[in-house]
PDB file of C-alpha atoms and ligand atoms in Angstrom:
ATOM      1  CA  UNK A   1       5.863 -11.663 -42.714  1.00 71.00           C
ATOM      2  CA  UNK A   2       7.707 -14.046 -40.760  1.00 91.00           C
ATOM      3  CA  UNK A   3       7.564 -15.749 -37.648  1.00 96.00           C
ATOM      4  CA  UNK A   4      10.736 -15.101 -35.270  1.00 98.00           C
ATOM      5  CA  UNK A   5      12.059 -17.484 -32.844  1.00 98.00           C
ATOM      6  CA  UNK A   6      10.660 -16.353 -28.790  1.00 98.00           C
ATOM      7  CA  UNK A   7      14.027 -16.437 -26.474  1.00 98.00           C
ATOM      8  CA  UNK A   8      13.512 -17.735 -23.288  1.00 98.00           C
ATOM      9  CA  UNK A   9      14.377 -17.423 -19.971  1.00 97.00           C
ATOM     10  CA  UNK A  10      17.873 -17.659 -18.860  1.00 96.00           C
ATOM     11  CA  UNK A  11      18.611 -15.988 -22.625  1.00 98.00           C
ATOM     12  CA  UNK A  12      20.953 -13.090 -21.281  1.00 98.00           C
ATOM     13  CA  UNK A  13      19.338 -10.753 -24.260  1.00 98.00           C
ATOM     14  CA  UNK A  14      16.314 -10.638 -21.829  1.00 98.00           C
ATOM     15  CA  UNK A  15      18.169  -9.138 -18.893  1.00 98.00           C
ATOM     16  CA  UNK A  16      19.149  -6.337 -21.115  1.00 98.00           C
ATOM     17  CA  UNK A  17      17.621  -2.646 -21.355  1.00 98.00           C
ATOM     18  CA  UNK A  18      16.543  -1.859 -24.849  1.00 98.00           C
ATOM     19  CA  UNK A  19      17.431   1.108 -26.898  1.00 98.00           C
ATOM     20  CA  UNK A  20      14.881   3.672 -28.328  1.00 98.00           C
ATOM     21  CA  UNK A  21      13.541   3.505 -31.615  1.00 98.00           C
ATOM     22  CA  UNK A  22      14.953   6.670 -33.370  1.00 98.00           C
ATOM     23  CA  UNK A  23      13.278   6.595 -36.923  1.00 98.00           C
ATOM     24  CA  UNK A  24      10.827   4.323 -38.648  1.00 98.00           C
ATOM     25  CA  UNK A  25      12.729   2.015 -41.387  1.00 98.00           C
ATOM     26  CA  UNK A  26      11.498  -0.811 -43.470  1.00 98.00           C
ATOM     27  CA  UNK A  27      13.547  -2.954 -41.432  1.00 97.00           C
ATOM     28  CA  UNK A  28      11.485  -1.718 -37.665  1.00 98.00           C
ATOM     29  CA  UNK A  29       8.201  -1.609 -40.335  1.00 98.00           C
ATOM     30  CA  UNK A  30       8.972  -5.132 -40.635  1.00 98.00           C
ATOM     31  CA  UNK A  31      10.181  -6.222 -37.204  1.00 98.00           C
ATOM     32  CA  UNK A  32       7.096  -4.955 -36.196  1.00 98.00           C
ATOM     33  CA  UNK A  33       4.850  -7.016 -38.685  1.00 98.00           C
ATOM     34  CA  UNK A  34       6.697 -10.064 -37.359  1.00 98.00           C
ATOM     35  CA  UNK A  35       5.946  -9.289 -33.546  1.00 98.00           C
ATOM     36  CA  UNK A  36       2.310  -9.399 -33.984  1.00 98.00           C
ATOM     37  CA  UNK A  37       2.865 -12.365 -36.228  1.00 98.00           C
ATOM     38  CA  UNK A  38       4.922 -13.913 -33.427  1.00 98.00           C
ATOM     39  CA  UNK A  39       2.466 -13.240 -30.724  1.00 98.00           C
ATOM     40  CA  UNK A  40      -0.547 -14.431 -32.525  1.00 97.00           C
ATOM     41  CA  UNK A  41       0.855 -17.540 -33.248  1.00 97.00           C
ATOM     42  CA  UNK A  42       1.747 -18.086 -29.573  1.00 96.00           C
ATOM     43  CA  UNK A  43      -1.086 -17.259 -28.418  1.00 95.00           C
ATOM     44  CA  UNK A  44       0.529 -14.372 -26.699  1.00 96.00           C
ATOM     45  CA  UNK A  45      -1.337 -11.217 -25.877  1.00 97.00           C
ATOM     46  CA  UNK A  46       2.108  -8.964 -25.581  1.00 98.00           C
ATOM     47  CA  UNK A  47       5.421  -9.223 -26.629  1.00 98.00           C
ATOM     48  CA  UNK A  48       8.317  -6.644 -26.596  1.00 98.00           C
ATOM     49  CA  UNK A  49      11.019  -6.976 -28.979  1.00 98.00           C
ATOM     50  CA  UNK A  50      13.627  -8.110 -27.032  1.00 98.00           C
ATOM     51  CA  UNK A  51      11.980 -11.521 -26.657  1.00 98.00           C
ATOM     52  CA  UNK A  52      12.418 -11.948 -30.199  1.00 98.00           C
ATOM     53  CA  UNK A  53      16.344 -10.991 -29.645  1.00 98.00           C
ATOM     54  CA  UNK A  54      15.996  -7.304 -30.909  1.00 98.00           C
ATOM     55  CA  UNK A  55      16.936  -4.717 -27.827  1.00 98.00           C
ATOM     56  CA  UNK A  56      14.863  -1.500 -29.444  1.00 98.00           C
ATOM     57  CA  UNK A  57      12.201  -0.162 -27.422  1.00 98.00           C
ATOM     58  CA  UNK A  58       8.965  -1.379 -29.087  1.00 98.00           C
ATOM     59  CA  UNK A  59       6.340  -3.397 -27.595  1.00 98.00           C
ATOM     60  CA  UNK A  60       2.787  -5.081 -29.110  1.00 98.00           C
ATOM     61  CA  UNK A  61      -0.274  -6.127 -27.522  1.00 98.00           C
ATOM     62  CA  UNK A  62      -3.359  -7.375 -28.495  1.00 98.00           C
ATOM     63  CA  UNK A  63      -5.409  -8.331 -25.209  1.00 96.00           C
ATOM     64  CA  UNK A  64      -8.467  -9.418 -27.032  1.00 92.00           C
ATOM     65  CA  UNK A  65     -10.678  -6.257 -26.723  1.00 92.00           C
ATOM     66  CA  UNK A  66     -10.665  -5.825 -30.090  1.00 92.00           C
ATOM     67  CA  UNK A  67      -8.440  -3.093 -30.704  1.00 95.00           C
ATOM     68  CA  UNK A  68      -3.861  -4.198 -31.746  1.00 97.00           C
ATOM     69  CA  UNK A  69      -1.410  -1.783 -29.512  1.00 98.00           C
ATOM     70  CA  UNK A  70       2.108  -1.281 -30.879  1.00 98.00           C
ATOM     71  CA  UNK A  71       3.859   1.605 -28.631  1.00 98.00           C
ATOM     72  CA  UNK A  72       7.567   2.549 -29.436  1.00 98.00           C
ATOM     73  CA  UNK A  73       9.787   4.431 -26.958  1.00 98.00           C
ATOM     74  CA  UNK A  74       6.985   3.975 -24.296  1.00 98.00           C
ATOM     75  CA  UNK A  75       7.045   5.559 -21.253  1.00 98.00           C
ATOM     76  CA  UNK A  76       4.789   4.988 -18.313  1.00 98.00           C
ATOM     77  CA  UNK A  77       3.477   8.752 -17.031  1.00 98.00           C
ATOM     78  CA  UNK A  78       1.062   8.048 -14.256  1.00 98.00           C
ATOM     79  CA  UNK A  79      -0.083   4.909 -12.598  1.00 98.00           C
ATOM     80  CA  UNK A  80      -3.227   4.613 -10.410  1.00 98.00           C
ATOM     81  CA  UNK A  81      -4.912   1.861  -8.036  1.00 98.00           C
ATOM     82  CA  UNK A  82      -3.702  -1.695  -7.832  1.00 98.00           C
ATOM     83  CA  UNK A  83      -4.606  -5.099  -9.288  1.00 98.00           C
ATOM     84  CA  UNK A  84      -3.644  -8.551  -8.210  1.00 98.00           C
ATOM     85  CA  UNK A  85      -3.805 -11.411 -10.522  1.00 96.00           C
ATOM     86  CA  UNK A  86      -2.310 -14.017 -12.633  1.00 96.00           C
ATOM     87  CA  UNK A  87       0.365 -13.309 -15.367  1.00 96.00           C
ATOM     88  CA  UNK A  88       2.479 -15.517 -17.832  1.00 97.00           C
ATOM     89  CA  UNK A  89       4.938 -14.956 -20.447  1.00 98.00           C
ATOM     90  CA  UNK A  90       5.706 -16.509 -23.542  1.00 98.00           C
ATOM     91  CA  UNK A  91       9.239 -16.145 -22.382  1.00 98.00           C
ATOM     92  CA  UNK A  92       8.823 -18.201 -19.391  1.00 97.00           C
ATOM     93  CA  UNK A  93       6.965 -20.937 -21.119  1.00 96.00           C
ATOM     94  CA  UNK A  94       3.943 -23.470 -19.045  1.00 95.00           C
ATOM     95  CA  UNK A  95       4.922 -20.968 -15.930  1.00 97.00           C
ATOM     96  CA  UNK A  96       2.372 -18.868 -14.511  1.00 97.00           C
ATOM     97  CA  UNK A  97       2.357 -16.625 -11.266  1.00 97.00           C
ATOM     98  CA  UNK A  98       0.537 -14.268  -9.331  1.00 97.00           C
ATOM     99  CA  UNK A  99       1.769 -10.305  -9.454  1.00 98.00           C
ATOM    100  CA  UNK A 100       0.168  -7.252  -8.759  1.00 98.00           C
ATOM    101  CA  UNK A 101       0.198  -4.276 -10.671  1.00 98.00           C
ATOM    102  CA  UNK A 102      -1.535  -0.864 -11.094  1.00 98.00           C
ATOM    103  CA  UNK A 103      -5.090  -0.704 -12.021  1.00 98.00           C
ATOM    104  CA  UNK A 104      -4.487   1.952 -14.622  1.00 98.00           C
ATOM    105  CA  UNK A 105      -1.438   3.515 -16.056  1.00 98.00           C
ATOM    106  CA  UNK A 106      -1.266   6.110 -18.617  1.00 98.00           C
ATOM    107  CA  UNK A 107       1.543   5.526 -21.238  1.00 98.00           C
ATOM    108  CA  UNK A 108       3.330   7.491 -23.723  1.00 98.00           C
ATOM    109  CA  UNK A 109       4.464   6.279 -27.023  1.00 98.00           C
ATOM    110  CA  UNK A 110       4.718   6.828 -30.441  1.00 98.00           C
ATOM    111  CA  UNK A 111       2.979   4.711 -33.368  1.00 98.00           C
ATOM    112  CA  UNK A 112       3.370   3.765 -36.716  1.00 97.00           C
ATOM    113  CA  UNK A 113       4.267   6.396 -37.933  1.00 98.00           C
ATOM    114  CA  UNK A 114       6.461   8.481 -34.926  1.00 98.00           C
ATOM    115  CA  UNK A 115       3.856   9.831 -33.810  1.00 98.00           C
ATOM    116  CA  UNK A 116       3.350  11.112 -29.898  1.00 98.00           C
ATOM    117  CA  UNK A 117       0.006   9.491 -28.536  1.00 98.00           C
ATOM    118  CA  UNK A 118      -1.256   8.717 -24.697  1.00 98.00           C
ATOM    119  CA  UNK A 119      -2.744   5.593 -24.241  1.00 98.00           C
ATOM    120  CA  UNK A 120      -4.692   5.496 -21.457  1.00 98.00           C
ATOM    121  CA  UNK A 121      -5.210   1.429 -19.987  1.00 98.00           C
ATOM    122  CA  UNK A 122      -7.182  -0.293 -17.432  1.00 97.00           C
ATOM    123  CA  UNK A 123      -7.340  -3.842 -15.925  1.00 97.00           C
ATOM    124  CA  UNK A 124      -5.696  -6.370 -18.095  1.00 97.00           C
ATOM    125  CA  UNK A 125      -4.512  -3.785 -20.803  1.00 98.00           C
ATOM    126  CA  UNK A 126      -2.709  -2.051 -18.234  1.00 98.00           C
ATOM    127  CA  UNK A 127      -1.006  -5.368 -16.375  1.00 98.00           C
ATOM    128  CA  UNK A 128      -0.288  -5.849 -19.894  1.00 98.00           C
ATOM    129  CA  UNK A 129       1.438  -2.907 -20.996  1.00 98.00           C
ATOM    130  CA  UNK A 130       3.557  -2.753 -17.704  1.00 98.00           C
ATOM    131  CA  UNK A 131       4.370  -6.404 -18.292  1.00 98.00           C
ATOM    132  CA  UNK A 132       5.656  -5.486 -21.970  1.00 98.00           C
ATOM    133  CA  UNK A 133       7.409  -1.992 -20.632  1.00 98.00           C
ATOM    134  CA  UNK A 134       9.502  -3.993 -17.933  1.00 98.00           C
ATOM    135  CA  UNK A 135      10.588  -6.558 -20.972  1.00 98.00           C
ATOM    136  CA  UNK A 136      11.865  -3.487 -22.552  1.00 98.00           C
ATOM    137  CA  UNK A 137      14.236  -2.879 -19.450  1.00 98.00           C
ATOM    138  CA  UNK A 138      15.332  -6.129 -18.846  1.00 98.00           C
ATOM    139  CA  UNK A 139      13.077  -7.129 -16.058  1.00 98.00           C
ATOM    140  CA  UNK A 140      10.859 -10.294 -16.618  1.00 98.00           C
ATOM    141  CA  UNK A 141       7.832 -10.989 -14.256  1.00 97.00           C
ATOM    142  CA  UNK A 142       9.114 -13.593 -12.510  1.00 96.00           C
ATOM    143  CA  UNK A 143      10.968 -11.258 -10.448  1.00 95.00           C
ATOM    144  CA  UNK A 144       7.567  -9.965  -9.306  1.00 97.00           C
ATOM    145  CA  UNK A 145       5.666 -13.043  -8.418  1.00 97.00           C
ATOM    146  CA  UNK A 146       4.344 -13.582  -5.094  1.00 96.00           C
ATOM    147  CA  UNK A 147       4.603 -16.811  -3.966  1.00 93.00           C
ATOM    148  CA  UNK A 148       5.707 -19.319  -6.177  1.00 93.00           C
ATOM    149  CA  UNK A 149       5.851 -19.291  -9.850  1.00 94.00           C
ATOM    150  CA  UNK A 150       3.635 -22.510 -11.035  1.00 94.00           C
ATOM    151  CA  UNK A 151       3.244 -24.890 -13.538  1.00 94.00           C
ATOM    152  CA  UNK A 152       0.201 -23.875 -15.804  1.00 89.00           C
ATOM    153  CA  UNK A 153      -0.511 -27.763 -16.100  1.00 84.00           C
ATOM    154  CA  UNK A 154      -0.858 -28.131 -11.989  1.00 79.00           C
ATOM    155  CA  UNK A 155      -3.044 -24.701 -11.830  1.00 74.00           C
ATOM    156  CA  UNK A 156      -5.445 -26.189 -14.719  1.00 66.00           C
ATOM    157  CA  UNK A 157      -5.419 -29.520 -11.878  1.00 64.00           C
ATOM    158  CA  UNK A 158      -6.451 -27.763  -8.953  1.00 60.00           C
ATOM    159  CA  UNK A 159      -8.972 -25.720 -11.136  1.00 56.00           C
ATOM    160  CA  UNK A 160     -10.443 -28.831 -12.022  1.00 54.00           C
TER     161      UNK A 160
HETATM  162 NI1   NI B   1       6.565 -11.392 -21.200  1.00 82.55          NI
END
C-alpha cells in the first residue's frame, strides 16, 4: 500500500478522458489499494484515478454508510429526480460550491474481479458517484457550480 500524490487543479491530466480498464493486473489490483488508501487519508469520500495521475476508468467511494464502492468502466444508465447541495473535491483543495445533481442514478460497472454489477445510488452516494464519473471524463465540478465557488474557511465563518 502506498499513498499517491492528489493532482490538482490546473494539472492538465485532469482535463483528460480516461481509458477503460480492460483486464485486472496486479498493477490496477494495486492502483486500486492505493486509491482507497489515498482517499482515506484525505479525508476524501471519492476519488477517480485520474486525480492520482492514472487516466483508466476506475473510480472509489466510500461515503460513510458503511459499505467501500470501487466501479471500473462505469457507466451511468438512468438518472432520476434532482438534488441541490454542497460538493468539494480533493482536487480543488479548501474550495467548496453548490451543484445540483440527480437524486438517484443507476450505474454500471464492473468490480474486483470484472465482474458486471448495477449499483443502484441515492442522495449523497449518487452526487458522489456522478462527481467521480465526470473525473473520469475530464470534467471537474467546478464547472458545475452555481454561484461562486467558496472558500471552505469563509463558509465554516458564516456558519458560525
Ligand atoms: Ni473530485
Amino acid at each position: 500500500m502506498a499513498l499517491r500524490q492528489v493532482r490538482t487543479i490546473g494539472d492538465e491530466i485532469l482535463y483528460k478522458k480516461c481509458k477503460p480498464v480492460k483486464e485486472m493486473t496486479p498493477r490496477i489490483a494495486q492502483l486500486i489499494e492505493d486509491m482507497f488508501e489515498t482517499m482515506y487519508e484525505n479525508n476524501g469520500v471519492g476519488l477517480a484515478a485520474p486525480q492520482v495521475g492514472i487516466l483508466r476508468q476506475i473510480v472509489v467511494i466510500d461515503v460513510e454508510d458503511g459499505s467501500q464502492y470501487l466501479l471500473i468502466n462505469p457507466e451511468i444508465i438512468e438518472t432520476e429526480g434532482s438534488q441541490t447541495g454542497q460538493e468539494g473535491c480533493l482536487s480543488v483543495p479548501g474550495k467548496a460550491g453548490i451543484v445540483t445533481r440527480p437524486e438517484r442514478v443507476r450505474v454500471r460497472a464492473l468490480d474486483e474481479n470484472m465482474e458486471e454489477f448495477i449499483l443502484e445510488a441515492e442522495g449523497m452516494l449518487a452526487r458522489a458517484v456522478c462527481h467521480e464519473c465526470d473525473h473520469l471524463n475530464g470534467e471537474l465540478y467546478v464547472s458545475l457550480v452555481e454561484g461562486e465557488l467558496k472558500n471552505v474557511e469563509d463558509m465554516e465563518e458564516e456558519e458560525a
